[in-house]
Every structure is written in C-alpha cells, then in structure tokens.
Amino acid sequence: MANDDIDQDAMADDWAAAMAEQADAEQAAANPIAFEELIPEPGKRNSNPDLDVILDIPVSISMEVGRTSITIRNLLQLNQGSVIELDRLAGEPLDVLVNGTLIAHGEVVVVNEKFGIRMTDVISPAERIKKLR
C-alpha cells in the first residue's frame, strides 16, 4: 500500500510540474515580443538574447533585374536568342530581396570574376519589419 502512495505522489508532482509549464507557456504567448523590440538602436550592439537565437538561420537572397508578363502562347514560342523586354530601364537599380521581401536597391559589380551587387539604398530595419506584417 505504501508503494501505491509513493507512485501517486510522484504522479501528482509530475502533473503539477506539467501544469506549471503550461501556465508559463500561456503567459508567454499572451505577452509576445514586438518586432520593434528586437531591432537594436543605430550604433549600439544588440543586447537582446532572444534575437541571438535566429541570427544563424539561413535566408534566401536574390536580386531582381525586372519583371514582365507574357501570355503562355508567347512563353511557349521562346527559344535560344529570344529577348524578353522587362519593366525596368537600363541602368536602373536592381531590387535586393530576402525571402521575397525588398530590403535594398543596388548595382551590379564584378568581384573576382563573379557578379556581385553593391548596395546603393538599404531600407531601414523598421521599414523591413513593417513589410513583414
């Protein structure tokens, strides 16, 4: 009989710990961190340890020269040597996109025989956060 009491006490302790953990999780969900709190002030190092968790996550960065729309008929007629007119003028800056979100404009450069991009206009962190919402 004493063995059953020990098992019941251990089970009760486990349930109490699980309920406390659930309450902590619900409280954290009720008080989310605003994106603005994660952005460090200009010239200061980020002292927010919550942001350190995501700093090593890889993101996809791409540069967009321009866009256009064509019909499927014209798409199927494309072959080697075809030219597609884009909506951007020659010499106009490229868009720099991170996971599909515009973060900057830039110009093409050559670095060690590879293409690169020089940032000419970077959108502020606050503006980037607004675009994510």
C-alpha atoms as a printed R data frame, in Angstrom:
    type eleno elety resid chain resno      x      y       z
1   ATOM     1    CA   MET     A     1  0.000  0.000   0.000
2   ATOM     2    CA   ALA     A     2  2.873  2.399   0.790
3   ATOM     3    CA   ASN     A     3  4.241  1.788  -2.732
4   ATOM     4    CA   ASP     A     4  0.939  2.989  -4.261
5   ATOM     5    CA   ASP     A     5  1.119  6.185  -2.185
6   ATOM     6    CA   ILE     A     6  4.661  6.869  -3.469
7   ATOM     7    CA   ASP     A     7  3.526  6.299  -7.076
8   ATOM     8    CA   GLN     A     8  0.508  8.591  -6.569
9   ATOM     9    CA   ASP     A     9  2.722 11.291  -5.030
10  ATOM    10    CA   ALA     A    10  5.210 11.059  -7.919
11  ATOM    11    CA   MET     A    11  2.381 11.241 -10.454
12  ATOM    12    CA   ALA     A    12  0.885 14.252  -8.667
13  ATOM    13    CA   ASP     A    13  4.276 16.003  -8.738
14  ATOM    14    CA   ASP     A    14  4.614 15.291 -12.467
15  ATOM    15    CA   TRP     A    15  1.136 16.688 -13.122
16  ATOM    16    CA   ALA     A    16  1.870 19.797 -11.033
17  ATOM    17    CA   ALA     A    17  5.102 20.410 -12.981
18  ATOM    18    CA   ALA     A    18  3.303 19.934 -16.306
19  ATOM    19    CA   MET     A    19  0.521 22.325 -15.294
20  ATOM    20    CA   ALA     A    20  3.070 24.959 -14.196
21  ATOM    21    CA   GLU     A    21  4.906 24.607 -17.523
22  ATOM    22    CA   GLN     A    22  1.599 25.000 -19.399
23  ATOM    23    CA   ALA     A    23  0.768 28.146 -17.410
24  ATOM    24    CA   ASP     A    24  4.215 29.613 -18.205
25  ATOM    25    CA   ALA     A    25  3.745 28.882 -21.927
26  ATOM    26    CA   GLU     A    26  0.281 30.506 -21.942
27  ATOM    27    CA   GLN     A    27  1.632 33.593 -20.168
28  ATOM    28    CA   ALA     A    28  4.486 33.900 -22.695
29  ATOM    29    CA   ALA     A    29  2.007 33.592 -25.575
30  ATOM    30    CA   ALA     A    30 -0.183 36.294 -24.044
31  ATOM    31    CA   ASN     A    31  2.777 38.713 -23.916
32  ATOM    32    CA   PRO     A    32  4.552 38.369 -27.295
33  ATOM    33    CA   ILE     A    33  7.671 40.400 -28.053
34  ATOM    34    CA   ALA     A    34  7.055 43.153 -30.600
35  ATOM    35    CA   PHE     A    35  9.314 43.118 -33.670
36  ATOM    36    CA   GLU     A    36 10.400 46.649 -32.831
37  ATOM    37    CA   GLU     A    37 11.921 45.404 -29.546
38  ATOM    38    CA   LEU     A    38 14.255 43.115 -31.495
39  ATOM    39    CA   ILE     A    39 15.747 45.925 -33.600
40  ATOM    40    CA   PRO     A    40 18.858 47.409 -31.977
41  ATOM    41    CA   GLU     A    41 19.264 51.175 -31.913
42  ATOM    42    CA   PRO     A    42 21.658 52.503 -34.585
43  ATOM    43    CA   GLY     A    43 25.256 52.396 -33.382
44  ATOM    44    CA   LYS     A    44 24.535 50.005 -30.490
45  ATOM    45    CA   ARG     A    45 25.194 46.285 -30.312
46  ATOM    46    CA   ASN     A    46 22.147 44.134 -29.876
47  ATOM    47    CA   SER     A    47 21.889 43.079 -26.249
48  ATOM    48    CA   ASN     A    48 18.655 41.138 -26.722
49  ATOM    49    CA   PRO     A    49 19.417 37.424 -26.259
50  ATOM    50    CA   ASP     A    50 16.101 36.486 -27.937
51  ATOM    51    CA   LEU     A    51 17.438 37.749 -31.265
52  ATOM    52    CA   ASP     A    52 20.638 35.687 -30.930
53  ATOM    53    CA   VAL     A    53 18.539 32.542 -31.417
54  ATOM    54    CA   ILE     A    54 17.674 33.436 -35.017
55  ATOM    55    CA   LEU     A    55 20.925 35.048 -36.189
56  ATOM    56    CA   ASP     A    56 22.303 31.827 -37.722
57  ATOM    57    CA   ILE     A    57 19.139 30.913 -39.662
58  ATOM    58    CA   PRO     A    58 19.901 30.920 -43.415
59  ATOM    59    CA   VAL     A    59 17.728 33.071 -45.660
60  ATOM    60    CA   SER     A    60 17.399 33.214 -49.431
61  ATOM    61    CA   ILE     A    61 18.682 36.428 -51.022
62  ATOM    62    CA   SER     A    62 18.000 37.291 -54.653
63  ATOM    63    CA   MET     A    63 18.413 40.230 -56.988
64  ATOM    64    CA   GLU     A    64 15.665 41.202 -59.388
65  ATOM    65    CA   VAL     A    65 16.559 42.902 -62.660
66  ATOM    66    CA   GLY     A    66 12.950 43.459 -63.663
67  ATOM    67    CA   ARG     A    67  9.602 41.824 -64.360
68  ATOM    68    CA   THR     A    68  7.150 41.420 -67.175
69  ATOM    69    CA   SER     A    69  4.026 39.466 -68.015
70  ATOM    70    CA   ILE     A    70  3.633 37.430 -71.175
71  ATOM    71    CA   THR     A    71  0.998 35.042 -72.439
72  ATOM    72    CA   ILE     A    72  1.503 31.313 -72.345
73  ATOM    73    CA   ARG     A    73  1.488 31.351 -76.165
74  ATOM    74    CA   ASN     A    74  4.492 33.715 -76.184
75  ATOM    75    CA   LEU     A    75  6.185 31.730 -73.404
76  ATOM    76    CA   LEU     A    76  5.963 28.549 -75.474
77  ATOM    77    CA   GLN     A    77  7.437 30.357 -78.501
78  ATOM    78    CA   LEU     A    78 10.616 31.373 -76.636
79  ATOM    79    CA   ASN     A    79 13.839 29.768 -77.835
80  ATOM    80    CA   GLN     A    80 17.550 30.427 -77.727
81  ATOM    81    CA   GLY     A    81 18.248 34.035 -78.671
82  ATOM    82    CA   SER     A    82 14.764 35.294 -77.752
83  ATOM    83    CA   VAL     A    83 14.668 38.642 -75.966
84  ATOM    84    CA   ILE     A    84 12.154 39.490 -73.240
85  ATOM    85    CA   GLU     A    85 11.567 43.168 -72.543
86  ATOM    86    CA   LEU     A    86 11.452 43.979 -68.818
87  ATOM    87    CA   ASP     A    87  9.652 46.775 -66.994
88  ATOM    88    CA   ARG     A    88 12.860 48.473 -65.879
89  ATOM    89    CA   LEU     A    89 15.124 50.913 -67.696
90  ATOM    90    CA   ALA     A    90 18.790 50.152 -68.400
91  ATOM    91    CA   GLY     A    91 20.968 51.477 -65.575
92  ATOM    92    CA   GLU     A    92 18.113 51.476 -63.071
93  ATOM    93    CA   PRO     A    93 18.994 49.879 -59.682
94  ATOM    94    CA   LEU     A    94 18.232 46.218 -59.015
95  ATOM    95    CA   ASP     A    95 15.942 45.118 -56.192
96  ATOM    96    CA   VAL     A    96 17.576 43.064 -53.433
97  ATOM    97    CA   LEU     A    97 15.082 40.615 -51.927
98  ATOM    98    CA   VAL     A    98 15.447 38.455 -48.820
99  ATOM    99    CA   ASN     A    99 12.897 35.641 -48.756
100 ATOM   100    CA   GLY     A   100 10.874 37.666 -51.262
101 ATOM   101    CA   THR     A   101 10.886 40.887 -49.193
102 ATOM   102    CA   LEU     A   102 12.523 44.011 -50.627
103 ATOM   103    CA   ILE     A   103 15.383 45.139 -48.357
104 ATOM   104    CA   ALA     A   104 17.581 47.252 -50.646
105 ATOM   105    CA   HIS     A   105 18.450 48.524 -54.111
106 ATOM   106    CA   GLY     A   106 21.837 48.011 -55.701
107 ATOM   107    CA   GLU     A   107 24.011 47.941 -58.776
108 ATOM   108    CA   VAL     A   108 25.834 45.046 -60.421
109 ATOM   109    CA   VAL     A   109 29.596 44.810 -59.896
110 ATOM   110    CA   VAL     A   110 32.216 42.200 -60.766
111 ATOM   111    CA   VAL     A   111 34.215 40.727 -57.866
112 ATOM   112    CA   ASN     A   112 36.932 38.137 -58.599
113 ATOM   113    CA   GLU     A   113 35.347 37.326 -61.966
114 ATOM   114    CA   LYS     A   114 31.930 36.769 -60.327
115 ATOM   115    CA   PHE     A   115 28.890 39.008 -60.317
116 ATOM   116    CA   GLY     A   116 28.109 40.849 -57.095
117 ATOM   117    CA   ILE     A   117 25.890 43.692 -56.026
118 ATOM   118    CA   ARG     A   118 26.794 46.976 -54.365
119 ATOM   119    CA   MET     A   119 24.034 48.214 -52.085
120 ATOM   120    CA   THR     A   120 23.073 51.749 -53.040
121 ATOM   121    CA   ASP     A   121 19.966 52.198 -50.896
122 ATOM   122    CA   VAL     A   122 19.136 49.973 -47.907
123 ATOM   123    CA   ILE     A   123 15.644 50.057 -46.417
124 ATOM   124    CA   SER     A   124 15.651 50.761 -42.672
125 ATOM   125    CA   PRO     A   125 15.067 47.830 -40.278
126 ATOM   126    CA   ALA     A   126 11.814 49.426 -39.095
127 ATOM   127    CA   GLU     A   127 10.504 49.618 -42.684
128 ATOM   128    CA   ARG     A   128 11.534 45.990 -43.310
129 ATOM   129    CA   ILE     A   129  9.609 44.886 -40.222
130 ATOM   130    CA   LYS     A   130  6.507 46.770 -41.419
131 ATOM   131    CA   LYS     A   131  6.695 44.925 -44.763
132 ATOM   132    CA   LEU     A   132  6.760 41.556 -42.960
133 ATOM   133    CA   ARG     A   133  3.402 42.158 -41.312
